[in-house]
């Protein structure tokens, strides 16, 4: 459900007609432009927003801004933005008012079921902003309405690393939890506070006498300024109360004026309201329930509650209130939408609740009905909930959800809050609400509770077959239950439910038709039935391709590649990756779920010992998944990255990646993925000689009971620990039980590993003949597919076995290659000498250079190397810089002249 954004939140508020110029504050703000952050922090009604909007409006005008006018992006925040996805959606929308392309690549990730990591979002945004040479001001008004720690962390990261062209302005009632003391100590913070914003007696006189139209003596102005302590809203309230008084009454008013804050508010509110005509009082009170006002909405709210002569006169009244400076601010240049000053609105709502409490629920009901008619479901739900009419709220929420055509992470969090606000009885007879309640729980990382909710809904539907669309609901419940079951590793249940749903799948619904065989394929994969899984994924792929749904077909290609890898068919897996790459972009933009294609490519390239390329595909894949809000734990991408970094002898990075894999899986709340990530971590510990930690893992793993899904990788990790503990007999017993099932099911990738480990176990037991027989069998399966890392990762203990195999004529060429990789010879000349450059080209830059020489375009190079177009351009810029050239023709000629490329 894509919630529309309110564009009125993105306008710099117009300069108020009663604005009092404040040159000393403008000068302070101008002087702080070389700082990172301007903080305007003061209580409500202090003139913060008015000052910020006047300053920023001036900076946009060349003759006022000096030699460098600045772009200005403005965002007015409210409590509804206290969610990272919603906040970032508005932030990117604000930046787009300056440059529509800013943050464009990040927006799809905000519509995904799971928000990308905050640090990756902010880093990507910083990189985009850094590429803009023109100065940019980003202003966040009413920042105090936000409490979410993730948002504060994101802003903190932005402040710490912001590019020089960006200046951040925060307007707030209280200091945000940002590193202010550090910025202050570094001289990178400009602060405007309550004392700075107070009106001086001279400014108070100008405001009261010129802006408010009063004729007060200097002594009277001084008394009011002193008793309000220069508080701008207090002076405005006083000025409104004094308008129309005769001199004697005015003197009494000023003489008895109280300077105590809360008494001042109570007194002035009574004075302001009591001096307005009765219809205007009614208008102010009744419309105070609105965060934003427009004339048609106000007309609907006040229908039947004020004189007929005023029906449909809200537009005139809003205009009159604005001209009277009655705490009403326009939100757009056309003056269609307005809002009350926050403090004034709070006071009006308190007075309404005190004097006419019975009308408050009905006002919210009317507002809900108006917003729903306008198609603004989120606002309709907000008012329906505020009405305390739970049946109405449930109905509005249900209609809002079921009318939606999309489903994003931000909306998931919002819907979760809506449903949490409803009592259980309001949802009991609303199956759509119950279905989506389950989905929000699942996405929130509570799959077991989501399953229980679905099971309860299924029982309810059986008892209420008369419910509209009961068959469709029942089918969706079954599909969701099957999907949750396969993720949780409940293989048999997933198969049973998916086949049950498959029988009733509508022929005209391609999504339902390919979703079900995909679930069956995942269930088969979990059970280790790779051939069945391959057939199911092929079926899902065919359905998606026939329907022209390339975005859905790409993940099925990735599933197919996974089955091929498990079958030990690495070369066919790579060919399938190349086929899938044709679907990895739409309109030149990458499909975000294509991050899993990077994972599969990395697995193949890692096995072929092309470590740099494997790492690059992993990192690009991680970036795509993060932008799409897709959890990387479903592919254990950080776990694979840990293996790559370990193979590159970067032990610290390997440990960090393994830790992140475990944390990600644990955060997603899926035990199956957590168990798998822990096994990857144990392999890293073994490779680094941390046998005590690996032994601890093995003890914990041994306590696990049986599962419906195959734990082959985990079991083989246990075997490796047993060998490290010098327990070859136990290891061999495990391996002998595992080999036949792996071969029978066609899992030749696992069979090769099993046979290599059998060779090592037999060798440790001083049984050379069985050891070499097992190794020969493994080498026979592995050689045609080019396996390398599987053997290298077993380390030095395998060297003696390979030498013995070579002496017996077992796969001599292949054994020689493996031994060369295990015992690499020192090259005759280092890379730096082979490249006569101050900074040598990397392996990937050499690949790009070779493809440039072959005449491939940047887009063709990206498809060939499985990298994005921006990545190709980055590599090209780097090699141009190192070769000191400015075109591809010059680069090729220079490389040939230096001997980096062969002659044509």
PDB file of C-alpha atoms in Angstrom, residues 658-833:
ATOM      1  CA  UNK A 658      30.390 -14.284   9.996  1.00  0.00           C
ATOM      2  CA  UNK A 659      29.177 -12.365  13.045  1.00  0.00           C
ATOM      3  CA  UNK A 660      26.924 -10.191  10.893  1.00  0.00           C
ATOM      4  CA  UNK A 661      25.472 -13.291   9.237  1.00  0.00           C
ATOM      5  CA  UNK A 662      24.572 -14.755  12.633  1.00  0.00           C
ATOM      6  CA  UNK A 663      23.086 -11.477  13.890  1.00  0.00           C
ATOM      7  CA  UNK A 664      21.017 -11.005  10.743  1.00  0.00           C
ATOM      8  CA  UNK A 665      19.590 -14.530  10.929  1.00  0.00           C
ATOM      9  CA  UNK A 666      18.851 -14.172  14.630  1.00  0.00           C
ATOM     10  CA  UNK A 667      17.136 -10.828  14.056  1.00  0.00           C
ATOM     11  CA  UNK A 668      14.862 -12.364  11.423  1.00  0.00           C
ATOM     12  CA  UNK A 669      13.639 -14.879  14.018  1.00  0.00           C
ATOM     13  CA  UNK A 670      13.918 -17.968  11.802  1.00  0.00           C
ATOM     14  CA  UNK A 671      15.716 -20.787  13.669  1.00  0.00           C
ATOM     15  CA  UNK A 672      16.658 -22.654  10.467  1.00  0.00           C
ATOM     16  CA  UNK A 673      18.623 -19.691   9.141  1.00  0.00           C
ATOM     17  CA  UNK A 674      20.209 -19.047  12.519  1.00  0.00           C
ATOM     18  CA  UNK A 675      21.450 -22.651  12.769  1.00  0.00           C
ATOM     19  CA  UNK A 676      22.934 -22.422   9.273  1.00  0.00           C
ATOM     20  CA  UNK A 677      24.674 -19.107   9.965  1.00  0.00           C
ATOM     21  CA  UNK A 678      26.235 -20.543  13.122  1.00  0.00           C
ATOM     22  CA  UNK A 679      27.663 -23.424  11.079  1.00  0.00           C
ATOM     23  CA  UNK A 680      29.278 -20.981   8.654  1.00  0.00           C
ATOM     24  CA  UNK A 681      30.769 -19.148  11.633  1.00  0.00           C
ATOM     25  CA  UNK A 682      32.147 -22.434  12.995  1.00  0.00           C
ATOM     26  CA  UNK A 683      33.941 -23.071   9.685  1.00  0.00           C
ATOM     27  CA  UNK A 684      35.623 -19.677   9.933  1.00  0.00           C
ATOM     28  CA  UNK A 685      36.753 -20.496  13.475  1.00  0.00           C
ATOM     29  CA  UNK A 686      38.213 -23.791  12.246  1.00  0.00           C
ATOM     30  CA  UNK A 687      40.054 -22.087   9.401  1.00  0.00           C
ATOM     31  CA  UNK A 688      41.577 -19.656  11.905  1.00  0.00           C
ATOM     32  CA  UNK A 689      42.607 -22.389  14.336  1.00  0.00           C
ATOM     33  CA  UNK A 690      40.029 -21.407  16.978  1.00  0.00           C
ATOM     34  CA  UNK A 691      39.209 -25.015  17.699  1.00  0.00           C
ATOM     35  CA  UNK A 692      37.832 -24.264  21.175  1.00  0.00           C
ATOM     36  CA  UNK A 693      35.087 -22.044  19.756  1.00  0.00           C
ATOM     37  CA  UNK A 694      34.333 -24.595  17.033  1.00  0.00           C
ATOM     38  CA  UNK A 695      34.132 -27.329  19.689  1.00  0.00           C
ATOM     39  CA  UNK A 696      31.652 -25.222  21.694  1.00  0.00           C
ATOM     40  CA  UNK A 697      29.537 -24.884  18.556  1.00  0.00           C
ATOM     41  CA  UNK A 698      29.700 -28.653  17.972  1.00  0.00           C
ATOM     42  CA  UNK A 699      28.459 -29.375  21.496  1.00  0.00           C
ATOM     43  CA  UNK A 700      25.533 -26.996  21.046  1.00  0.00           C
ATOM     44  CA  UNK A 701      24.775 -28.411  17.616  1.00  0.00           C
ATOM     45  CA  UNK A 702      24.792 -31.960  18.976  1.00  0.00           C
ATOM     46  CA  UNK A 703      21.919 -31.043  21.298  1.00  0.00           C
ATOM     47  CA  UNK A 704      19.606 -30.177  18.402  1.00  0.00           C
ATOM     48  CA  UNK A 705      16.905 -32.648  17.588  1.00  0.00           C
ATOM     49  CA  UNK A 706      15.951 -33.911  14.168  1.00  0.00           C
ATOM     50  CA  UNK A 707      14.375 -31.550  11.647  1.00  0.00           C
ATOM     51  CA  UNK A 708      12.267 -32.100   8.554  1.00  0.00           C
ATOM     52  CA  UNK A 709      14.768 -30.186   6.454  1.00  0.00           C
ATOM     53  CA  UNK A 710      18.193 -31.533   5.501  1.00  0.00           C
ATOM     54  CA  UNK A 711      21.085 -30.060   7.494  1.00  0.00           C
ATOM     55  CA  UNK A 712      23.856 -31.346   5.198  1.00  0.00           C
ATOM     56  CA  UNK A 713      26.078 -28.262   5.412  1.00  0.00           C
ATOM     57  CA  UNK A 714      25.776 -28.198   9.200  1.00  0.00           C
ATOM     58  CA  UNK A 715      26.493 -31.935   9.494  1.00  0.00           C
ATOM     59  CA  UNK A 716      29.579 -31.640   7.320  1.00  0.00           C
ATOM     60  CA  UNK A 717      30.740 -28.756   9.498  1.00  0.00           C
ATOM     61  CA  UNK A 718      30.420 -31.086  12.491  1.00  0.00           C
ATOM     62  CA  UNK A 719      32.557 -33.655  10.634  1.00  0.00           C
ATOM     63  CA  UNK A 720      35.248 -31.014  10.088  1.00  0.00           C
ATOM     64  CA  UNK A 721      35.252 -30.262  13.821  1.00  0.00           C
ATOM     65  CA  UNK A 722      35.625 -33.979  14.610  1.00  0.00           C
ATOM     66  CA  UNK A 723      38.622 -34.225  12.292  1.00  0.00           C
ATOM     67  CA  UNK A 724      40.159 -31.147  13.908  1.00  0.00           C
ATOM     68  CA  UNK A 725      39.659 -32.829  17.296  1.00  0.00           C
ATOM     69  CA  UNK A 726      41.494 -35.918  16.003  1.00  0.00           C
ATOM     70  CA  UNK A 727      38.334 -38.038  16.005  1.00  0.00           C
ATOM     71  CA  UNK A 728      38.563 -39.550  12.496  1.00  0.00           C
ATOM     72  CA  UNK A 729      36.567 -42.685  13.346  1.00  0.00           C
ATOM     73  CA  UNK A 730      33.550 -40.659  14.479  1.00  0.00           C
ATOM     74  CA  UNK A 731      33.911 -38.412  11.472  1.00  0.00           C
ATOM     75  CA  UNK A 732      34.022 -41.403   9.130  1.00  0.00           C
ATOM     76  CA  UNK A 733      30.887 -42.886  10.676  1.00  0.00           C
ATOM     77  CA  UNK A 734      29.027 -39.660   9.912  1.00  0.00           C
ATOM     78  CA  UNK A 735      30.378 -39.507   6.366  1.00  0.00           C
ATOM     79  CA  UNK A 736      29.538 -43.127   5.542  1.00  0.00           C
ATOM     80  CA  UNK A 737      25.912 -42.425   6.515  1.00  0.00           C
ATOM     81  CA  UNK A 738      25.763 -39.270   4.415  1.00  0.00           C
ATOM     82  CA  UNK A 739      27.299 -40.336   1.113  1.00  0.00           C
ATOM     83  CA  UNK A 740      24.620 -42.637  -0.306  1.00  0.00           C
ATOM     84  CA  UNK A 741      21.682 -40.220   0.342  1.00  0.00           C
ATOM     85  CA  UNK A 742      23.633 -37.382  -1.281  1.00  0.00           C
ATOM     86  CA  UNK A 743      24.464 -39.431  -4.392  1.00  0.00           C
ATOM     87  CA  UNK A 744      20.971 -40.918  -4.659  1.00  0.00           C
ATOM     88  CA  UNK A 745      19.370 -37.446  -4.497  1.00  0.00           C
ATOM     89  CA  UNK A 746      21.802 -36.016  -7.049  1.00  0.00           C
ATOM     90  CA  UNK A 747      23.505 -33.675  -4.574  1.00  0.00           C
ATOM     91  CA  UNK A 748      26.924 -34.165  -6.169  1.00  0.00           C
ATOM     92  CA  UNK A 749      28.309 -30.945  -4.703  1.00  0.00           C
ATOM     93  CA  UNK A 750      27.881 -32.348  -1.208  1.00  0.00           C
ATOM     94  CA  UNK A 751      29.056 -35.788  -2.379  1.00  0.00           C
ATOM     95  CA  UNK A 752      32.394 -34.315  -3.522  1.00  0.00           C
ATOM     96  CA  UNK A 753      32.909 -32.747  -0.103  1.00  0.00           C
ATOM     97  CA  UNK A 754      31.893 -35.958   1.652  1.00  0.00           C
ATOM     98  CA  UNK A 755      34.383 -37.997  -0.412  1.00  0.00           C
ATOM     99  CA  UNK A 756      37.211 -35.521   0.198  1.00  0.00           C
ATOM    100  CA  UNK A 757      36.520 -35.663   3.945  1.00  0.00           C
ATOM    101  CA  UNK A 758      36.316 -39.473   3.797  1.00  0.00           C
ATOM    102  CA  UNK A 759      39.781 -39.459   2.237  1.00  0.00           C
ATOM    103  CA  UNK A 760      41.123 -37.303   5.066  1.00  0.00           C
ATOM    104  CA  UNK A 761      39.456 -39.443   7.766  1.00  0.00           C
ATOM    105  CA  UNK A 762      40.804 -42.686   6.292  1.00  0.00           C
ATOM    106  CA  UNK A 763      44.264 -41.166   5.897  1.00  0.00           C
ATOM    107  CA  UNK A 764      44.214 -40.138   9.572  1.00  0.00           C
ATOM    108  CA  UNK A 765      43.319 -43.748  10.434  1.00  0.00           C
ATOM    109  CA  UNK A 766      46.370 -44.922   8.418  1.00  0.00           C
ATOM    110  CA  UNK A 767      44.195 -46.458   5.703  1.00  0.00           C
ATOM    111  CA  UNK A 768      45.834 -45.129   2.510  1.00  0.00           C
ATOM    112  CA  UNK A 769      44.009 -47.296  -0.026  1.00  0.00           C
ATOM    113  CA  UNK A 770      40.448 -46.371   1.079  1.00  0.00           C
ATOM    114  CA  UNK A 771      41.651 -42.784   1.423  1.00  0.00           C
ATOM    115  CA  UNK A 772      42.897 -42.608  -2.170  1.00  0.00           C
ATOM    116  CA  UNK A 773      39.838 -44.460  -3.467  1.00  0.00           C
ATOM    117  CA  UNK A 774      37.518 -41.888  -1.853  1.00  0.00           C
ATOM    118  CA  UNK A 775      39.662 -39.009  -3.112  1.00  0.00           C
ATOM    119  CA  UNK A 776      39.664 -40.420  -6.655  1.00  0.00           C
ATOM    120  CA  UNK A 777      35.880 -40.628  -6.630  1.00  0.00           C
ATOM    121  CA  UNK A 778      35.625 -37.018  -5.477  1.00  0.00           C
ATOM    122  CA  UNK A 779      38.177 -35.783  -8.014  1.00  0.00           C
ATOM    123  CA  UNK A 780      36.352 -37.607 -10.815  1.00  0.00           C
ATOM    124  CA  UNK A 781      33.139 -35.720 -10.010  1.00  0.00           C
ATOM    125  CA  UNK A 782      34.883 -32.393  -9.382  1.00  0.00           C
ATOM    126  CA  UNK A 783      37.322 -32.079 -12.292  1.00  0.00           C
ATOM    127  CA  UNK A 784      34.838 -31.494 -15.141  1.00  0.00           C
ATOM    128  CA  UNK A 785      33.216 -28.652 -13.180  1.00  0.00           C
ATOM    129  CA  UNK A 786      36.480 -26.989 -12.132  1.00  0.00           C
ATOM    130  CA  UNK A 787      36.148 -27.285  -8.352  1.00  0.00           C
ATOM    131  CA  UNK A 788      39.052 -25.640  -6.535  1.00  0.00           C
ATOM    132  CA  UNK A 789      38.083 -23.998  -3.238  1.00  0.00           C
ATOM    133  CA  UNK A 790      36.390 -27.102  -1.828  1.00  0.00           C
ATOM    134  CA  UNK A 791      39.804 -28.782  -1.769  1.00  0.00           C
ATOM    135  CA  UNK A 792      41.839 -25.695  -0.884  1.00  0.00           C
ATOM    136  CA  UNK A 793      39.668 -25.004   2.171  1.00  0.00           C
ATOM    137  CA  UNK A 794      40.604 -28.420   3.590  1.00  0.00           C
ATOM    138  CA  UNK A 795      44.113 -27.042   3.927  1.00  0.00           C
ATOM    139  CA  UNK A 796      47.572 -28.638   4.332  1.00  0.00           C
ATOM    140  CA  UNK A 797      46.295 -32.083   5.473  1.00  0.00           C
ATOM    141  CA  UNK A 798      45.092 -32.610   1.897  1.00  0.00           C
ATOM    142  CA  UNK A 799      48.515 -31.920   0.340  1.00  0.00           C
ATOM    143  CA  UNK A 800      50.019 -35.305   1.169  1.00  0.00           C
ATOM    144  CA  UNK A 801      46.904 -37.073  -0.144  1.00  0.00           C
ATOM    145  CA  UNK A 802      46.986 -35.156  -3.413  1.00  0.00           C
ATOM    146  CA  UNK A 803      50.689 -35.920  -3.880  1.00  0.00           C
ATOM    147  CA  UNK A 804      49.998 -39.602  -3.295  1.00  0.00           C
ATOM    148  CA  UNK A 805      47.118 -39.462  -5.786  1.00  0.00           C
ATOM    149  CA  UNK A 806      49.358 -37.807  -8.358  1.00  0.00           C
ATOM    150  CA  UNK A 807      52.048 -40.457  -7.900  1.00  0.00           C
ATOM    151  CA  UNK A 808      49.451 -43.134  -8.683  1.00  0.00           C
ATOM    152  CA  UNK A 809      48.316 -41.340 -11.850  1.00  0.00           C
ATOM    153  CA  UNK A 810      44.966 -40.233 -10.428  1.00  0.00           C
ATOM    154  CA  UNK A 811      43.750 -37.166 -12.382  1.00  0.00           C
ATOM    155  CA  UNK A 812      47.350 -35.945 -12.775  1.00  0.00           C
ATOM    156  CA  UNK A 813      46.586 -32.636 -14.517  1.00  0.00           C
ATOM    157  CA  UNK A 814      43.815 -31.704 -12.063  1.00  0.00           C
ATOM    158  CA  UNK A 815      45.866 -32.782  -9.037  1.00  0.00           C
ATOM    159  CA  UNK A 816      48.741 -30.665 -10.304  1.00  0.00           C
ATOM    160  CA  UNK A 817      46.487 -27.622 -10.545  1.00  0.00           C
ATOM    161  CA  UNK A 818      45.196 -28.136  -6.994  1.00  0.00           C
ATOM    162  CA  UNK A 819      48.698 -28.613  -5.600  1.00  0.00           C
ATOM    163  CA  UNK A 820      49.837 -25.450  -7.378  1.00  0.00           C
ATOM    164  CA  UNK A 821      46.986 -23.562  -5.759  1.00  0.00           C
ATOM    165  CA  UNK A 822      47.695 -25.100  -2.330  1.00  0.00           C
ATOM    166  CA  UNK A 823      51.418 -24.366  -2.628  1.00  0.00           C
ATOM    167  CA  UNK A 824      51.526 -21.234  -4.820  1.00  0.00           C
ATOM    168  CA  UNK A 825      54.859 -20.480  -6.456  1.00  0.00           C
ATOM    169  CA  UNK A 826      56.318 -16.993  -6.165  1.00  0.00           C
ATOM    170  CA  UNK A 827      55.818 -15.160  -9.484  1.00  0.00           C
ATOM    171  CA  UNK A 828      58.938 -14.175 -11.368  1.00  0.00           C
ATOM    172  CA  UNK A 829      57.928 -10.528 -11.335  1.00  0.00           C
ATOM    173  CA  UNK A 830      55.442  -8.842  -9.007  1.00  0.00           C
ATOM    174  CA  UNK A 831      52.298  -7.259 -10.395  1.00  0.00           C
ATOM    175  CA  UNK A 832      53.728  -3.779  -9.830  1.00  0.00           C
ATOM    176  CA  UNK A 833      56.675  -4.573 -12.146  1.00  0.00           C
TER     177      UNK A 833
END
